[in-house]
């Protein structure tokens, strides 16, 4: 099966809500040694983007869109449960969305990639208030704070959080992803160590930040 | 066309920080005023009488007000226009009237004038008017 055929068959199964078939496809490709990064970048993310577009265009209802997202969560949970770290870094990473952000699938992927790279990962997902997130960061003192942001409405609370973390935990490295707009990246660059363009680059730069 | 190039036509630089901060503090009142106007605007009856459309309208107004605040505060007109373009397409796919987003922006402008008592709402209002004009052009199928 070519990559395009893999993308198409996975998307069709996802759109039909066929969770079992989606999971079986992933297991089948796993046996064929498809690298996780390719599964995430070339198959899962494009499929989710298409599902999102179908919902935006009113071709899919909100329930069908949630079914697809939950199927992806199941797959990513399966990948998390079965992954074998390639090394041990003795470094901790707190991974999740910026305050008030709900789109957390990317954080699940990032958590899996970092864990595979040897990080001790704590993954909190999304929809966390700024105050609670800051208090937990202060208690946990992670070596790396890895956040994703999609909604521009989260910018203010994100900047407040990052300012507080910088002032309180200067040794904690901060990586953020999910931001495409240059002007937003310029604003956030002041508060973070790395703005990642993709998962793999994010993981590589995260390791570099802690000299791993 | 990159959205930030289009955004050069709209600037938030005239809006004072204290005025956008007050707009944010009054966001619930402004939201209520926008929703109230939907119920009282000729041509919007189909939305006001449809429970699902009103749910979408509530959510869209809430997010637009939040995004307006964030993008003005951090001087990001491109990000706001990007969101407005997405919102227009999304609402069109849900059979909202083409003039809906322009109508929301008008209501936000009215709300800002009504609730920013001791602050300057003129510069905010001017930007909202500019955004409304852009929406009207876009709704008519014109360029930004």
XYZ file of C-alpha atoms in Angstrom:
356
model
C 0.000 0.000 0.000
C 1.416 3.412 -0.937
C 1.401 6.229 1.593
C -1.472 7.876 -0.292
C -3.459 4.638 -0.165
C -2.740 4.352 3.556
C -3.969 7.910 4.068
C -7.121 7.298 2.079
C -8.098 4.005 3.671
C -7.435 5.332 7.174
C -9.442 8.487 6.526
C -12.364 6.532 5.099
C -12.448 4.206 8.128
C -12.151 7.162 10.481
C -14.948 9.015 8.723
C -17.180 5.934 8.895
C -16.501 5.739 12.632
C -14.973 2.270 12.240
C -12.780 2.285 15.315
C -11.862 -1.396 15.157
C -10.718 -1.163 11.539
C -8.660 1.983 12.255
C -6.917 0.237 15.141
C -6.295 -2.874 13.054
C -4.788 -0.762 10.277
C -2.402 0.818 12.764
C -1.406 -2.623 14.101
C -0.942 -3.918 10.564
C 1.338 -0.997 9.644
C 3.193 -1.455 12.918
C 4.008 -5.008 11.860
C 5.261 -3.587 8.581
C 7.640 -1.361 10.613
C 5.948 1.936 9.770
C 7.751 4.474 12.008
C 5.558 6.180 14.582
C 6.556 9.614 13.301
C 5.213 8.718 9.846
C 2.030 7.333 11.325
C 1.502 10.578 13.249
C 2.632 13.096 10.621
C 1.548 11.454 7.384
C -1.596 9.548 8.335
C -3.188 10.595 11.632
C -2.755 14.382 11.445
C -3.899 14.700 7.786
C -6.912 12.506 8.567
C -7.841 14.684 11.526
C -7.435 17.828 9.425
C -9.814 16.381 6.798
C -12.297 15.410 9.509
C -12.132 18.950 10.896
C -12.724 20.428 7.454
C -15.672 18.094 6.885
C -17.179 19.280 10.169
C -16.541 22.941 9.284
C -18.287 22.429 5.951
C -21.241 20.765 7.681
C -20.575 17.446 5.917
C -20.077 15.771 9.300
C -22.027 16.301 12.506
C -20.392 17.108 15.804
C -20.947 13.554 17.070
C -19.199 12.028 14.043
C -16.346 14.488 14.499
C -16.059 13.478 18.156
C -16.186 9.781 17.237
C -13.219 10.330 14.914
C -11.315 12.253 17.572
C -12.014 9.584 20.180
C -10.801 6.921 17.766
C -7.557 8.828 17.381
C -7.294 9.099 21.164
C -7.742 5.325 21.402
C -4.958 4.769 18.882
C -2.634 7.203 20.625
C -3.444 5.565 23.961
C -2.588 2.200 22.437
C 0.691 3.616 21.111
C 1.474 5.070 24.559
C 0.751 1.755 26.269
C 2.928 -0.270 23.910
C 5.859 2.045 23.212
C 9.361 1.179 24.343
C 11.596 4.144 25.224
C 14.764 4.056 23.165
C 16.804 5.426 26.081
C 16.461 6.901 29.562
C 17.078 10.618 29.861
C 16.364 11.177 33.587
C 14.533 14.339 32.604
C 10.899 15.214 33.243
C 8.498 16.812 30.800
C 5.096 18.253 31.603
C 3.045 18.142 28.400
C -0.331 19.658 27.571
C -2.242 22.575 26.121
C -1.844 26.246 26.998
C -4.484 27.516 29.471
C -8.104 27.314 28.248
C -7.103 25.456 25.065
C -9.274 22.426 24.293
C -7.549 20.933 21.240
C -5.348 18.361 22.933
C -4.707 15.597 20.383
C -1.364 17.144 19.426
C -0.292 16.979 23.071
C -0.984 13.227 23.115
C 1.269 12.775 20.105
C 3.978 14.950 21.623
C 3.764 13.048 24.905
C 4.244 9.757 23.053
C 7.209 11.063 21.064
C 8.958 12.507 24.115
C 8.357 9.341 26.131
C 9.784 7.233 23.340
C 12.817 9.507 23.375
C 13.376 8.724 27.050
C 11.641 11.572 28.854
C 9.629 10.935 31.994
C 6.367 12.380 30.700
C 3.443 13.777 32.630
C 0.596 14.520 30.248
C -2.301 16.682 31.423
C -4.173 17.212 28.132
C -6.227 20.376 27.733
C -8.815 22.719 29.260
C -6.793 23.642 32.350
C -7.207 27.077 34.006
C -4.057 29.206 34.088
C -3.847 29.480 37.869
C -4.104 25.715 38.420
C -1.606 24.992 35.695
C 0.912 27.427 37.152
C 0.522 26.013 40.665
C 1.153 22.500 39.369
C 4.154 23.569 37.300
C 5.586 25.205 40.432
C 5.099 22.027 42.463
C 6.320 19.593 39.806
C 9.272 21.708 38.604
C 9.611 19.871 35.273
C 12.817 20.075 33.279
C 10.675 20.784 30.236
C 7.292 22.444 29.885
C 5.895 21.419 26.502
C 2.737 23.232 25.402
C 0.595 23.429 22.299
C -1.630 26.345 21.321
C -4.214 26.623 18.582
C -6.743 29.283 19.582
C -5.692 32.925 19.454
C -8.083 33.660 22.326
C -5.679 31.756 24.618
C -2.805 34.150 23.906
C -3.239 36.447 26.881
C -3.477 33.712 29.510
C -0.584 31.897 27.813
C 1.677 34.942 28.050
C 0.711 35.436 31.697
C 1.498 31.795 32.435
C 4.817 31.834 30.605
C 5.875 35.066 32.345
C 5.106 33.531 35.732
C 6.969 30.312 34.900
C 10.001 32.241 33.640
C 10.089 34.346 36.814
C 9.586 31.416 39.180
C 11.383 28.511 37.513
C 14.200 29.930 35.377
C 15.715 26.463 34.896
C 12.579 24.973 33.350
C 12.881 24.947 29.576
C 9.775 25.874 27.617
C 8.774 24.518 24.224
C 5.602 25.520 22.421
C 4.064 24.237 19.198
C 0.957 24.569 17.094
C 1.519 28.218 16.133
C 1.751 29.047 12.452
C 1.163 32.789 12.332
C 4.482 34.679 12.222
C 3.286 37.629 14.311
C 2.078 35.350 17.118
C 5.360 33.451 17.016
C 7.239 36.744 17.359
C 5.304 37.625 20.488
C 5.735 34.200 22.086
C 9.429 33.911 21.183
C 10.241 36.245 24.053
C 8.806 33.809 26.596
C 9.908 30.382 25.362
C 13.100 28.524 24.477
C 11.760 26.861 21.349
C 8.818 27.265 18.996
C 8.512 23.913 17.254
C 7.270 23.543 13.689
C 6.557 19.832 13.960
C 6.640 16.980 16.455
C 9.999 15.538 15.508
C 11.743 18.885 15.431
C 10.171 19.651 18.807
C 11.502 16.423 20.321
C 14.992 17.001 18.908
C 15.146 20.556 20.189
C 13.759 19.518 23.567
C 16.600 17.005 23.966
C 19.112 19.648 22.928
C 17.741 22.081 25.519
C 18.646 19.705 28.346
C 21.879 18.544 26.701
C 20.564 15.043 26.209
C -2.587 35.256 -0.230
C -0.899 35.218 3.196
C -3.373 36.568 5.698
C -0.854 38.899 7.286
C -0.374 40.713 3.984
C -4.100 41.363 3.793
C -4.023 42.512 7.395
C -1.839 45.472 6.549
C -5.007 47.301 5.568
C -6.311 47.179 9.118
C -4.421 48.528 12.087
C -5.156 48.314 15.799
C -2.479 50.803 16.783
C -4.893 53.670 17.554
C -6.651 51.694 20.288
C -5.329 52.517 23.753
C -4.498 49.598 26.091
C -6.885 50.808 28.796
C -9.765 50.932 26.302
C -9.335 47.356 25.100
C -8.891 46.264 28.731
C -12.245 47.864 29.550
C -13.799 46.224 26.506
C -12.604 42.914 27.943
C -14.051 43.705 31.385
C -17.407 44.512 29.780
C -17.377 41.450 27.505
C -20.384 39.744 29.107
C -22.556 42.844 28.681
C -21.362 43.285 25.089
C -22.082 39.622 24.387
C -25.601 40.011 25.785
C -26.166 43.132 23.671
C -25.058 41.330 20.498
C -27.373 38.396 21.188
C -30.221 40.767 21.991
C -29.747 42.458 18.638
C -30.042 39.143 16.811
C -33.509 38.807 18.307
C -34.460 42.300 17.189
C -32.904 42.685 13.759
C -35.029 42.294 10.650
C -33.648 39.468 8.520
C -32.342 37.531 11.530
C -35.661 35.904 12.439
C -34.556 32.558 11.023
C -31.663 32.508 13.473
C -33.561 33.813 16.488
C -36.234 31.164 15.973
C -33.834 28.242 15.609
C -32.434 26.759 18.802
C -29.389 25.174 17.146
C -28.540 28.333 15.209
C -28.797 30.395 18.393
C -26.422 27.982 20.133
C -23.932 28.468 17.306
C -24.494 32.242 17.404
C -23.826 32.394 21.163
C -20.623 30.416 20.819
C -19.439 32.366 17.769
C -20.062 35.738 19.430
C -18.262 34.636 22.593
C -15.172 33.486 20.693
C -15.177 36.510 18.383
C -15.251 38.883 21.365
C -12.393 36.941 23.013
C -10.366 36.921 19.826
C -11.009 40.598 19.173
C -9.652 41.415 22.619
C -6.561 39.202 22.277
C -5.673 40.372 18.785
C -6.133 44.073 19.577
C -4.166 43.771 22.806
C -1.228 42.124 21.038
C -1.621 44.063 17.753
C -2.393 41.018 15.607
C -4.880 42.137 12.945
C -3.817 39.261 10.673
C -4.861 36.711 13.268
C -8.277 38.348 13.644
C -8.869 38.494 9.889
C -7.833 34.861 9.656
C -10.421 33.990 12.282
C -13.109 36.138 10.608
C -12.485 34.349 7.308
C -12.852 30.988 9.040
C -15.990 32.146 10.879
C -17.614 33.409 7.667
C -17.040 30.067 5.903
C -18.211 28.099 8.922
C -21.410 30.105 9.365
C -22.143 29.968 5.645
C -21.990 26.161 5.804
C -24.602 26.357 8.612
C -26.934 28.475 6.449
C -26.466 31.732 8.321
C -27.263 34.922 6.358
C -24.274 36.349 4.481
C -24.580 39.571 6.485
C -24.403 37.838 9.871
C -20.765 38.507 10.749
C -21.070 42.147 9.665
C -24.143 42.404 11.881
C -22.237 40.994 14.880
C -19.442 43.522 14.355
C -21.987 46.349 14.250
C -23.487 45.114 17.504
C -20.060 44.867 19.110
C -19.438 48.464 18.092
C -22.749 49.568 19.579
C -22.005 47.578 22.728
C -18.571 49.169 23.071
C -20.106 52.639 22.803
C -22.794 51.744 25.323
C -20.654 50.085 27.993
C -17.270 51.808 27.887
C -18.684 54.775 29.819
C -15.559 56.560 31.002
C -13.253 55.178 28.351
C -12.700 56.050 24.719
C -14.744 53.749 22.527
C -14.279 55.827 19.354
C -11.051 54.175 18.213
C -12.406 50.723 19.018
C -15.577 51.612 17.173
C -13.640 52.842 14.142
C -11.796 49.518 13.872
C -15.011 47.547 14.289
C -16.578 49.679 11.561
C -13.619 48.979 9.290
C -13.945 45.264 9.985
C -17.679 45.464 9.258
C -17.046 47.118 5.909
C -14.554 44.387 5.065
C -17.115 41.742 6.011
C -19.715 43.379 3.805
C -17.311 43.350 0.879
C -16.450 39.716 1.540
C -20.108 38.758 1.892
C -20.755 40.307 -1.490
C -17.977 38.171 -2.905
C -15.495 41.007 -3.175
C -11.853 41.191 -2.160
C -10.629 42.024 1.346
